[in-house]
Amino acid sequence: MTGYLIRRIVGAAVVLLALSAIVYGLFYAGPSDPALLACGKGCTPDRLAVVKSSMGLDKPLVDQYLSFLHAIFLGHDYSTGPSVQHCAAPCLGYSFETDQPVTTMLGAALPVSASLALGALALSLLLGIGAGLVTVLSRRRWLDRVLNTVILVGYATPVFLVALVLLIVFSADLQWLPFPTYVPLTQDPAAWAQNLLLPWIALALIAAAAYARMTRAQTLETLSEDHVRTARAYGLPERRVITRHVLRGALTPLVTMAAIDLANIMTSAVLTETMFGLPGIGHTLVSAVSSTDLPVIVGVTVTAGGVYVLANAVADILYAAIDPRVELA
Amino acid sequence: MSSVLEVKGLTIDFPVRGGGIVHAVKDLDFSVEAGSALGIVGQSGSGKSATALSLLGLHRGTSARVSGQVLVGGVDLVSATDAEVRRLRASKIAMVFQDPLTALDPFHTIGDQISEVYRLHTKASRAEARARTIEVLRQVRIPDAGRRYRAHPHEFSGGMRQRALIAMALACRPAVLVADEPTTALDVTVQAQILDLLDEVRAETGMALVLISHDLGVVAGTADEVVVMHEGSAVEVGSAEQVLLDPQDAYTQGLLAAMPRLDAPLPERAAAQSEPSVLVQVEDVAKHYRRGGAAAVFGRGNEPVRAVDGVSLDLRAGETLGLVGESGSGKTTLARMLVRLLDPSAGRVVFSGTDISAIPERQLRPLRRDLQMVFQDPLSSLNPRRSVGETIADPLRIADELSDAEIRTAVRELMTKVGLDPESYDRFPHEFSGGMRQRVGIARALALRPKLLVCDEPVASLDVSTQAVILDLLRDVQREYGLTVVFVAHDLAVVRQVADRVAVMRAGKIVELADAATLFDAPQHEYTRTLLDAVPIVDPAAARAQRLRRREALAAA
């Protein structure tokens, strides 16, 4: 277990380093010059040089990258003319656009994304596993067909369409729910849930379709396994066969899927965030990219990478906890 | 004596796609007395497994149509309600299945699974169920049963898992135990242990046993009565002695004749050449596998797995060398190194004067045509999307010596030679039976007229009657092509029929290598003797004597 954790942490560090290096490199290969953008129209070469140096863009790529790493672990002092601004570790720099520390921006965006992702995941697992099991176990042909069709439609519908329909119906026409604005959970749990309900539903409908299909396939497979026949041959009632000897095996693969989905929704639910006006990670990243805001881009990318690595590790540990045959070594 | 199980007019039909019906079992009658053992024998497709499932009403909820009567403790399992059938299962009639590796739920401990069944039928408390479970685990000779209660199935070997399943069957003290091919997935020594165990628990508990097998030898030492099934019907029913020693039905006679046996006279062999030349020299060959990444990096597990651990032998031109051993003994690994399908970790394999163990693929290529292999599973070793004619033609096309028309002619000749209809050139593997597919594999291996033919369990997946035909075919082509054959098998009786010399492998090493006659009549190594004593014998009296010998050997150890 200790060995496993060490390897996992080392692996994560390597992944995140590589990720930040690649983003740095890509950024430099790109055509736009952030200093020129910051300097604005009619910028003189002298002025540009000053802007470049204050943004740290006049140093070689490698130096910039190393000072970025240095800032993460040890903090960094930025000199803007006469005044010196200290950015404490972990420092991801300041946004070119807003001059806010990147960590502050991430601190604001992460809870939004986490709220969105956790709620959507819980809802989609509930819907997906439920629908999947009903299609397999109901033994009613028509119900199976209807649910399968619904699942397929859910699978094929773009999220922005679902979001739009939900907003028009529930917020605009019926006015059952407010137009979503993010209210922190710590401030008012009821308002938090009420505001996030529509985005949760929009995301969950699509993810649930995937879970339903997976649940269905896995359950059918497990039902045909020898040990299920053994359980039946020893007189176990069907309900007990399912709850004790089928579900655990059938639903285990969903753990991995859900962990990846969680990371996915947290970091790249741009469409949903935009549709519902939620200032999450995806939203932050897209606006940073459109304004060539390097510190924010790198900060968000590395954070997103960290979320993925963490989610994967959690999935592996859960998997080993569920399946006695799996050893973390 | 009273019958604990009575089957009357049992008929099982399976509807198949396209509106047809397969009659799996036709009008079957038999009964089992308390404390007695009934053997049901038949080849694949004889309906024996469909019969076994119907004894517990396990066809319920499937498309099978069951009629007739299956009476257990006065209840007819065919017409009873689902709840009645569930109550009978485990408490009156219990079943042990073929593959112990998959028959237990991997997520729960062995003890919990047995306790669950016991509590369900007896309403016992947790503590009582635990005590009973440990008791039955002891009864099936699982050492340290109290601790093993908490083990998961994957921590048990195949034989141990089958013991655990037998313990589960014993837990509720049923009147009948149905064992469907309980030893087919196990090694021969483990098979003997499980059969001995079944015999012992029957004597101890007075429970009746229904033992189902494709192997006449498996039922011989255990069953009092034997039913021989063929195409869904019982062709012969009688006492074990009568059916096995004096069969009346032609089908039973044929089955017995086809069965390779250790007590049959050794087949005639051509007199050995005075000075046999050596075709392949194997010198201290080894194959080691590193354990997976993390185990190798973090402490334990630096020790590699030694699949083959220093084997030397000479393969004489024209001989058949039998390579026997239990699963994990390294016999397949060694066989694959002989034809360089695996690279040895150490040692030399010298074929006709060339060391083929480490030469680059380019230099090896001209020799490949001389080194051919026939695989165990004829279905998975043939490309399902390629016609059998093209499959056999592949080596000829790679050799690129003949025109297309010549290749087609050559393939048709090969097909005739191995007993395939040349008109089936354009048909696909799934249209053939197992035996026919193996003929395709043999024809493909012969296409380039090799010098060495390595057959890895070529008949293990076939019924005995088909086995006999394929073995005959191999013998014929060996004579005609002057082949040197390495015959890998776990079945000693089969090897005895075909091999001139036999090497016995255990844990990556050869423990004994001798002429077939010497090895089978006067084995030198202790392990060879254990193996031979575990081979099922068809003569019921001899089989019981053999069981007694095993028991004494166990008591002495």
PDB file of C-alpha atoms in Angstrom, chain A residues 3-4 6-7 225-238 240 244-246 248-250 252 322-327 329, chain B residues 53 56 58 86 89-90 94-99 102-108 112-113 116-117 120-121 152 154 165 168-169 294 298 300:
ATOM      1  CA  GLY A   3       4.678   1.447  -2.223  1.00  0.00           C
ATOM      2  CA  TYR A   4       1.534   1.972  -4.219  1.00  0.00           C
ATOM      3  CA  ILE A   6       4.629   6.477  -3.447  1.00  0.00           C
ATOM      4  CA  ARG A   7       4.444   5.314  -7.058  1.00  0.00           C
ATOM      5  CA  GLU A 225     -21.777 -16.337 -14.703  1.00  0.00           C
ATOM      6  CA  ASP A 226     -21.327 -19.731 -13.092  1.00  0.00           C
ATOM      7  CA  HIS A 227     -21.439 -18.491  -9.520  1.00  0.00           C
ATOM      8  CA  VAL A 228     -24.890 -17.031 -10.093  1.00  0.00           C
ATOM      9  CA  ARG A 229     -26.021 -20.477 -11.229  1.00  0.00           C
ATOM     10  CA  THR A 230     -24.482 -21.881  -8.041  1.00  0.00           C
ATOM     11  CA  ALA A 231     -26.440 -19.399  -5.914  1.00  0.00           C
ATOM     12  CA  ARG A 232     -29.669 -20.400  -7.662  1.00  0.00           C
ATOM     13  CA  ALA A 233     -28.856 -24.094  -7.405  1.00  0.00           C
ATOM     14  CA  TYR A 234     -28.563 -23.678  -3.650  1.00  0.00           C
ATOM     15  CA  GLY A 235     -32.052 -22.274  -3.356  1.00  0.00           C
ATOM     16  CA  LEU A 236     -31.334 -18.567  -2.982  1.00  0.00           C
ATOM     17  CA  PRO A 237     -34.381 -16.485  -3.908  1.00  0.00           C
ATOM     18  CA  GLU A 238     -33.931 -14.387  -7.035  1.00  0.00           C
ATOM     19  CA  ARG A 240     -31.123 -12.262  -2.929  1.00  0.00           C
ATOM     20  CA  ARG A 244     -25.877 -10.203  -2.987  1.00  0.00           C
ATOM     21  CA  HIS A 245     -24.267 -11.990  -5.894  1.00  0.00           C
ATOM     22  CA  VAL A 246     -24.914  -9.952  -9.032  1.00  0.00           C
ATOM     23  CA  ARG A 248     -21.464  -5.984  -6.688  1.00  0.00           C
ATOM     24  CA  GLY A 249     -19.728  -7.572  -9.618  1.00  0.00           C
ATOM     25  CA  ALA A 250     -21.859  -5.811 -12.172  1.00  0.00           C
ATOM     26  CA  THR A 252     -17.737  -2.430  -9.942  1.00  0.00           C
ATOM     27  CA  ILE A 322     -14.628  -3.544  -3.553  1.00  0.00           C
ATOM     28  CA  ASP A 323     -12.908  -6.441  -5.308  1.00  0.00           C
ATOM     29  CA  PRO A 324     -10.885  -8.718  -3.011  1.00  0.00           C
ATOM     30  CA  ARG A 325      -8.930 -10.064  -5.989  1.00  0.00           C
ATOM     31  CA  VAL A 326      -7.386  -6.667  -6.726  1.00  0.00           C
ATOM     32  CA  GLU A 327      -4.274  -5.786  -4.787  1.00  0.00           C
ATOM     33  CA  ALA A 329       0.900  -3.228  -5.222  1.00  0.00           C
TER      34      ALA A 329
ATOM     35  CA  LEU B  53     -29.619 -29.432 -14.416  1.00  0.00           C
ATOM     36  CA  LEU B  56     -32.491 -29.431  -9.442  1.00  0.00           C
ATOM     37  CA  LEU B  58     -32.438 -25.442 -13.025  1.00  0.00           C
ATOM     38  CA  ARG B  86     -36.090 -23.536  -3.960  1.00  0.00           C
ATOM     39  CA  ARG B  89     -32.402 -27.235  -3.429  1.00  0.00           C
ATOM     40  CA  ALA B  90     -29.452 -27.662  -1.064  1.00  0.00           C
ATOM     41  CA  ALA B  94     -27.384 -30.366  -3.909  1.00  0.00           C
ATOM     42  CA  MET B  95     -25.103 -29.918  -6.883  1.00  0.00           C
ATOM     43  CA  VAL B  96     -21.387 -29.584  -7.547  1.00  0.00           C
ATOM     44  CA  PHE B  97     -20.468 -28.052 -10.873  1.00  0.00           C
ATOM     45  CA  GLN B  98     -17.734 -28.581 -13.403  1.00  0.00           C
ATOM     46  CA  ASP B  99     -15.549 -25.521 -13.129  1.00  0.00           C
ATOM     47  CA  THR B 102     -15.905 -19.795 -11.575  1.00  0.00           C
ATOM     48  CA  ALA B 103     -18.554 -21.512  -9.467  1.00  0.00           C
ATOM     49  CA  LEU B 104     -17.991 -19.381  -6.359  1.00  0.00           C
ATOM     50  CA  ASP B 105     -18.760 -15.682  -5.981  1.00  0.00           C
ATOM     51  CA  PRO B 106     -15.378 -13.896  -6.048  1.00  0.00           C
ATOM     52  CA  PHE B 107     -16.610 -11.051  -3.833  1.00  0.00           C
ATOM     53  CA  HIS B 108     -17.581 -13.035  -0.738  1.00  0.00           C
ATOM     54  CA  ASP B 112     -19.895 -16.602   4.136  1.00  0.00           C
ATOM     55  CA  GLN B 113     -21.138 -18.314   1.004  1.00  0.00           C
ATOM     56  CA  GLU B 116     -25.536 -18.118   3.684  1.00  0.00           C
ATOM     57  CA  VAL B 117     -26.899 -21.339   2.189  1.00  0.00           C
ATOM     58  CA  LEU B 120     -31.327 -19.826   4.379  1.00  0.00           C
ATOM     59  CA  HIS B 121     -32.516 -23.407   4.716  1.00  0.00           C
ATOM     60  CA  HIS B 152     -11.872 -15.537  -0.692  1.00  0.00           C
ATOM     61  CA  HIS B 154      -9.165 -16.638  -5.429  1.00  0.00           C
ATOM     62  CA  LEU B 165     -18.150 -26.465  -3.172  1.00  0.00           C
ATOM     63  CA  MET B 168     -21.360 -26.213   0.533  1.00  0.00           C
ATOM     64  CA  ALA B 169     -23.291 -29.168  -0.860  1.00  0.00           C
ATOM     65  CA  ALA B 294       5.650  -3.087  -8.812  1.00  0.00           C
ATOM     66  CA  PHE B 298       9.316  -2.900  -4.206  1.00  0.00           C
ATOM     67  CA  ARG B 300       9.324  -9.130  -2.621  1.00  0.00           C
TER      68      ARG B 300
END
